[in-house]
Tab-separated table of C-alpha atoms in Angstrom:
chain	number	residue	atom	x	y	z
A	1	MET	CA	35.094	17.232	-41.568
A	2	LEU	CA	34.100	15.195	-44.110
A	3	HIS	CA	36.883	13.756	-44.444
A	4	HIS	CA	36.577	11.417	-41.553
A	5	LEU	CA	32.824	10.100	-42.658
A	6	PRO	CA	33.553	7.577	-45.074
A	7	THR	CA	35.866	5.774	-42.533
A	8	LEU	CA	32.692	5.981	-39.772
A	9	LEU	CA	30.881	5.036	-43.439
A	10	THR	CA	33.033	1.423	-43.752
A	11	THR	CA	33.427	1.715	-39.566
A	12	PRO	CA	31.335	2.453	-37.152
A	13	PRO	CA	31.445	2.522	-33.575
A	14	ARG	CA	29.533	-0.982	-32.100
A	15	ARG	CA	26.751	0.797	-29.743
A	16	ARG	CA	23.900	-1.280	-28.149
A	17	HIS	CA	20.198	0.469	-28.285
A	18	ASN	CA	18.173	-0.364	-24.997
A	19	HIS	CA	14.877	1.476	-24.761
A	20	HIS	CA	12.826	0.875	-21.446
A	21	ALA	CA	9.261	1.910	-20.701
A	22	LEU	CA	8.707	3.304	-17.455
A	23	ILE	CA	4.717	2.672	-16.024
A	24	LEU	CA	3.277	3.372	-13.414
A	25	ASN	CA	-0.149	1.982	-12.025
A	26	ARG	CA	-2.773	3.947	-10.079
A	27	ASP	CA	-0.790	4.009	-6.688
A	28	GLY	CA	2.171	5.375	-8.422
A	29	ALA	CA	3.461	2.158	-8.207
A	30	LEU	CA	5.788	1.268	-11.148
A	31	LEU	CA	6.696	-1.494	-13.397
A	32	ALA	CA	9.283	-4.150	-12.438
A	33	ILE	CA	11.197	-7.363	-14.406
A	34	GLY	CA	13.340	-10.040	-12.963
A	35	THR	CA	15.803	-11.237	-16.499
A	36	THR	CA	17.067	-14.486	-16.683
A	37	HIS	CA	20.260	-12.694	-17.740
A	38	GLN	CA	20.065	-10.061	-15.461
A	39	SER	CA	21.153	-9.741	-11.580
A	40	GLY	CA	18.475	-7.663	-9.831
A	41	LEU	CA	14.676	-6.577	-12.005
A	42	VAL	CA	15.146	-4.006	-13.661
A	43	LEU	CA	12.054	-2.012	-16.069
A	44	PRO	CA	10.434	-3.825	-19.211
A	45	GLY	CA	12.269	-3.545	-22.404
A	46	GLY	CA	15.346	-4.743	-24.080
A	47	PRO	CA	17.307	-3.450	-27.238
A	48	ALA	CA	16.030	-2.549	-30.499
A	49	GLU	CA	16.845	-4.739	-33.722
A	50	ALA	CA	19.057	-3.498	-36.799
A	51	ASN	CA	16.502	-0.323	-38.199
A	52	GLU	CA	14.619	-0.766	-35.870
A	53	LEU	CA	12.777	2.741	-34.800
A	54	PRO	CA	13.740	3.179	-30.673
A	55	HIS	CA	9.676	2.914	-29.533
A	56	HIS	CA	8.944	0.479	-31.477
A	57	ALA	CA	11.493	-0.951	-30.220
A	58	ALA	CA	10.667	-0.221	-26.426
A	59	ARG	CA	6.636	-1.215	-27.330
A	60	ARG	CA	7.663	-4.584	-28.692
A	61	HIS	CA	9.794	-5.646	-25.630
A	62	THR	CA	7.456	-4.266	-23.547
A	63	ASP	CA	4.259	-5.747	-25.034
A	64	THR	CA	5.883	-9.777	-25.205
A	65	GLN	CA	7.583	-9.098	-21.237
A	66	THR	CA	4.288	-7.706	-20.124
A	67	GLY	CA	1.108	-7.941	-22.164
A	68	LEU	CA	0.873	-3.811	-22.815
A	69	VAL	CA	1.293	-2.256	-25.598
A	70	LEU	CA	2.135	1.874	-25.222
A	71	PRO	CA	2.283	4.892	-27.550
A	72	LEU	CA	5.821	5.367	-25.935
A	73	ARG	CA	6.950	8.907	-27.133
A	74	LYS	CA	8.521	11.081	-24.995
A	75	ILE	CA	11.719	9.855	-23.484
A	76	LEU	CA	12.299	10.742	-19.717
A	77	ALA	CA	16.113	10.309	-19.280
A	78	THR	CA	19.253	8.678	-21.115
A	79	ASP	CA	21.995	6.990	-20.432
A	80	HIS	CA	25.072	5.881	-22.044
A	81	THR	CA	27.303	3.260	-20.362
A	82	PRO	CA	30.693	2.294	-21.633
A	83	THR	CA	32.820	-0.453	-22.688
A	84	ARG	CA	32.395	-3.261	-20.018
A	85	LEU	CA	31.874	-7.112	-20.411
A	86	LEU	CA	29.543	-5.819	-23.964
A	87	PRO	CA	30.219	-3.271	-26.100
A	88	GLU	CA	29.395	0.616	-25.324
A	89	ALA	CA	25.110	1.276	-24.775
A	90	LEU	CA	22.977	3.944	-24.971
A	91	HIS	CA	19.439	3.411	-22.877
A	92	LEU	CA	16.631	5.223	-23.371
A	93	VAL	CA	13.472	5.726	-20.628
A	94	HIS	CA	10.675	5.906	-22.383
A	95	TRP	CA	7.544	7.253	-20.264
A	96	GLY	CA	4.924	4.486	-20.393
A	97	GLY	CA	2.354	6.102	-18.492
A	98	ARG	CA	-0.349	5.553	-15.937
A	99	LEU	CA	-2.279	2.368	-16.331
A	100	SER	CA	-6.052	2.047	-16.119
A	101	PRO	CA	-7.368	-1.086	-14.354
A	102	ALA	CA	-7.992	-2.517	-16.884
A	103	GLN	CA	-4.242	-2.540	-19.001
A	104	GLU	CA	-3.351	-3.831	-14.536
A	105	SER	CA	-4.785	-6.495	-15.885
A	106	THR	CA	-4.210	-7.297	-18.988
A	107	VAL	CA	-0.344	-7.517	-16.914
A	108	ALA	CA	-1.731	-9.725	-14.364
A	109	ARG	CA	-3.126	-11.909	-16.667
A	110	HIS	CA	-0.053	-12.188	-19.211
A	111	ARG	CA	2.113	-15.123	-20.149
A	112	PRO	CA	5.989	-13.753	-19.972
A	113	PRO	CA	8.014	-15.195	-22.374
A	114	ALA	CA	10.219	-18.032	-19.987
A	115	THR	CA	13.365	-15.490	-19.990
A	116	VAL	CA	10.514	-12.756	-17.357
A	117	THR	CA	11.487	-14.226	-14.177
A	118	ALA	CA	9.489	-12.141	-12.431
A	119	VAL	CA	6.580	-8.963	-12.321
A	120	HIS	CA	6.624	-6.695	-10.514
A	121	TRP	CA	4.735	-3.234	-9.117
A	122	LEU	CA	7.174	-1.086	-6.838
A	123	HIS	CA	7.204	2.078	-5.225
A	124	ARG	CA	10.157	4.893	-5.170
A	125	THR	CA	11.267	3.761	-1.394
A	126	GLN	CA	11.443	-0.251	-3.233
A	127	LEU	CA	14.716	0.734	-6.044
A	128	ALA	CA	17.630	0.416	-4.405
A	129	ASP	CA	17.447	-2.970	-2.822
A	130	THR	CA	15.429	-4.989	-5.625
A	131	MET	CA	16.748	-3.063	-8.709
A	132	HIS	CA	19.928	-3.841	-10.744
A	133	PRO	CA	22.009	-0.410	-10.196
A	134	ASP	CA	22.161	0.262	-12.876
A	135	HIS	CA	18.956	0.137	-13.678
A	136	HIS	CA	17.563	2.245	-10.554
A	137	ARG	CA	19.326	5.105	-10.812
A	138	ARG	CA	18.254	5.541	-14.653
A	139	THR	CA	14.769	4.808	-12.883
A	140	THR	CA	15.553	7.554	-10.648
A	141	HIS	CA	16.178	10.200	-12.712
A	142	ALA	CA	13.222	9.373	-15.359
A	143	LEU	CA	11.420	9.196	-11.749
A	144	ASP	CA	12.569	12.984	-10.915
A	145	ALA	CA	12.379	13.902	-14.375
A	146	LEU	CA	8.211	13.046	-14.479
A	147	THR	CA	8.015	14.986	-10.953
A	148	ARG	CA	9.069	18.208	-12.773
A	149	GLY	CA	7.210	17.629	-15.992
A	150	THR	CA	10.164	17.344	-18.107
A	151	HIS	CA	10.840	15.252	-21.303
A	152	LEU	CA	12.169	15.167	-24.480
A	153	PRO	CA	10.293	14.157	-26.768
A	154	LEU	CA	10.957	11.391	-29.898
A	155	LEU	CA	11.623	12.927	-33.238
A	156	LEU	CA	11.581	10.714	-36.027
A	157	HIS	CA	13.296	12.753	-38.804
A	158	GLY	CA	12.433	16.062	-37.156
A	159	THR	CA	9.197	15.222	-36.183
A	160	PRO	CA	7.430	13.908	-33.247
A	161	ALA	CA	7.273	10.082	-33.524
A	162	GLU	CA	3.626	8.918	-34.479
Protein backbone atom coordinates (compact mmCIF):
# COMPACT_ATOMS: atom_id res chain seq x y z
CA MET A 1 0.00 0.00 0.00
CA LEU A 2 2.76 2.48 0.85
CA HIS A 3 4.47 1.92 -2.51
CA HIS A 4 1.74 4.14 -4.10
CA LEU A 5 2.38 7.02 -1.70
CA PRO A 6 5.24 8.67 -3.69
CA THR A 7 3.06 8.69 -6.83
CA LEU A 8 0.16 10.28 -4.94
CA LEU A 9 2.46 12.92 -3.48
CA THR A 10 3.95 13.89 -6.85
CA THR A 11 0.72 13.78 -8.85
CA PRO A 12 -2.21 14.36 -6.50
CA PRO A 13 -5.68 14.17 -8.06
CA ARG A 14 -7.16 17.50 -9.16
CA ARG A 15 -10.22 18.25 -7.12
CA ARG A 16 -11.94 21.48 -6.21
CA HIS A 17 -13.24 21.93 -2.69
CA ASN A 18 -16.31 24.16 -2.42
CA HIS A 19 -17.80 25.31 0.85
CA HIS A 20 -21.34 26.63 1.17
CA ALA A 21 -23.35 27.98 4.09
CA LEU A 22 -26.97 27.08 4.81
CA ILE A 23 -28.41 30.09 6.65
CA LEU A 24 -32.02 30.50 7.79
CA ASN A 25 -33.92 33.60 8.85
CA ARG A 26 -36.49 33.74 11.67
CA ASP A 27 -39.25 32.58 9.29
CA GLY A 28 -37.31 29.51 8.15
CA ALA A 29 -36.43 30.91 4.71
CA LEU A 30 -32.90 30.22 3.50
CA LEU A 31 -30.42 32.68 2.11
CA ALA A 32 -29.50 32.22 -1.56
CA ILE A 33 -27.53 34.32 -3.97
CA GLY A 34 -27.33 34.80 -7.72
CA THR A 35 -23.87 35.00 -9.26
CA THR A 36 -22.44 36.12 -12.59
CA HIS A 37 -20.82 32.72 -13.20
CA GLN A 38 -23.71 30.34 -12.54
CA SER A 39 -27.31 29.99 -13.61
CA GLY A 40 -29.94 29.81 -10.88
CA LEU A 41 -29.55 30.75 -7.26
CA VAL A 42 -26.98 29.06 -5.01
CA LEU A 43 -26.06 28.97 -1.34
CA PRO A 44 -23.44 31.52 -0.31
CA GLY A 45 -19.96 30.09 -0.55
CA GLY A 46 -17.23 29.15 -2.96
CA PRO A 47 -13.93 27.36 -3.42
CA ALA A 48 -11.22 27.02 -0.83
CA GLU A 49 -7.78 28.40 -1.56
CA ALA A 50 -4.64 26.31 -1.15
CA ASN A 51 -4.18 25.30 2.52
CA GLU A 52 -7.32 27.19 3.60
CA LEU A 53 -9.33 25.46 6.32
CA PRO A 54 -12.82 24.36 5.16
CA HIS A 55 -14.80 26.51 7.58
CA HIS A 56 -12.55 29.50 6.87
CA ALA A 57 -13.28 29.20 3.14
CA ALA A 58 -17.02 29.06 3.81
CA ARG A 59 -16.77 31.95 6.28
CA ARG A 60 -14.70 34.10 3.89
CA HIS A 61 -17.11 33.65 0.99
CA THR A 62 -20.18 34.10 3.18
CA ASP A 63 -18.76 37.30 4.64
CA THR A 64 -17.87 38.71 1.21
CA GLN A 65 -21.20 37.77 -0.35
CA THR A 66 -23.59 38.57 2.53
CA GLY A 67 -21.74 40.55 5.21
CA LEU A 68 -22.25 37.76 7.76
CA VAL A 69 -19.39 36.29 9.79
CA LEU A 70 -20.58 32.94 11.13
CA PRO A 71 -18.77 30.07 12.93
CA LEU A 72 -19.76 27.29 10.43
CA ARG A 73 -18.51 24.35 12.52
CA LYS A 74 -21.07 21.72 11.51
CA ILE A 75 -21.46 20.04 8.14
CA LEU A 76 -24.98 19.14 7.02
CA ALA A 77 -24.19 17.58 3.65
CA THR A 78 -21.34 16.59 1.38
CA ASP A 79 -21.63 16.17 -2.38
CA HIS A 80 -19.14 14.89 -4.93
CA THR A 81 -19.54 16.09 -8.51
CA PRO A 82 -17.57 14.29 -11.22
CA THR A 83 -15.50 15.94 -13.90
CA ARG A 84 -17.61 17.75 -16.49
CA LEU A 85 -16.38 21.08 -17.78
CA LEU A 86 -14.43 21.64 -14.55
CA PRO A 87 -12.33 19.22 -12.46
CA GLU A 88 -14.24 17.03 -10.03
CA ALA A 89 -15.41 18.75 -6.87
CA LEU A 90 -16.28 18.01 -3.29
CA HIS A 91 -18.95 20.35 -1.89
CA LEU A 92 -19.53 20.76 1.85
CA VAL A 93 -22.67 22.47 3.16
CA HIS A 94 -21.92 24.08 6.52
CA TRP A 95 -24.66 25.00 9.00
CA GLY A 96 -24.72 28.79 9.34
CA GLY A 97 -27.54 28.94 11.86
CA ARG A 98 -30.77 30.85 12.24
CA LEU A 99 -30.17 34.60 12.11
CA SER A 100 -31.14 37.19 14.65
CA PRO A 101 -32.98 40.34 13.51
CA ALA A 102 -29.67 42.26 13.66
CA GLN A 103 -27.96 39.70 11.44
CA GLU A 104 -30.84 39.82 8.94
CA SER A 105 -30.44 43.59 8.80
CA THR A 106 -26.70 43.12 8.11
CA VAL A 107 -27.59 41.11 5.01
CA ALA A 108 -30.08 43.78 3.88
CA ARG A 109 -27.49 46.59 4.26
CA HIS A 110 -24.50 44.70 2.82
CA ARG A 111 -23.17 45.68 -0.60
CA PRO A 112 -21.86 42.46 -2.16
CA PRO A 113 -19.17 42.33 -4.86
CA ALA A 114 -20.18 42.68 -8.52
CA THR A 115 -20.08 38.88 -8.94
CA VAL A 116 -23.17 38.62 -6.70
CA THR A 117 -26.18 39.66 -8.76
CA ALA A 118 -28.95 38.97 -6.25
CA VAL A 119 -29.63 38.05 -2.62
CA HIS A 120 -32.91 36.27 -1.83
CA TRP A 121 -34.67 34.57 1.06
CA LEU A 122 -36.30 31.38 -0.24
CA HIS A 123 -38.78 29.00 1.31
CA ARG A 124 -38.30 25.29 0.67
CA THR A 125 -41.16 25.23 -1.85
CA GLN A 126 -39.29 27.75 -4.03
CA LEU A 127 -35.97 25.91 -4.24
CA ALA A 128 -36.64 23.65 -7.24
CA ASP A 129 -37.81 26.57 -9.40
CA THR A 130 -35.07 29.04 -8.49
CA MET A 131 -31.87 27.17 -7.58
CA HIS A 132 -29.25 25.64 -9.82
CA PRO A 133 -30.15 21.88 -9.95
CA ASP A 134 -26.97 20.64 -8.22
CA HIS A 135 -27.38 23.22 -5.48
CA HIS A 136 -31.07 22.39 -5.11
CA ARG A 137 -30.30 18.72 -4.50
CA ARG A 138 -27.54 19.31 -1.95
CA THR A 139 -29.55 22.04 -0.21
CA THR A 140 -32.55 19.71 0.11
CA HIS A 141 -30.36 17.03 1.68
CA ALA A 142 -28.82 19.59 4.04
CA LEU A 143 -32.29 20.80 5.09
CA ASP A 144 -33.35 17.18 5.69
CA ALA A 145 -30.27 16.60 7.87
CA LEU A 146 -31.08 19.77 9.80
CA THR A 147 -34.68 18.64 10.32
CA ARG A 148 -33.52 15.23 11.61
CA GLY A 149 -30.94 16.89 13.88
CA THR A 150 -28.06 15.11 12.19
CA HIS A 151 -24.80 16.72 11.21
CA LEU A 152 -21.11 15.98 11.07
CA PRO A 153 -18.75 17.92 13.29
CA LEU A 154 -15.97 19.66 11.39
CA LEU A 155 -12.74 18.16 12.72
CA LEU A 156 -9.23 19.51 12.29
CA HIS A 157 -6.64 16.82 13.05
CA GLY A 158 -9.34 14.94 15.01
CA THR A 159 -10.38 17.92 17.15
CA PRO A 160 -13.61 19.96 16.69
CA ALA A 161 -12.94 23.21 14.82
CA GLU A 162 -13.07 26.44 16.77
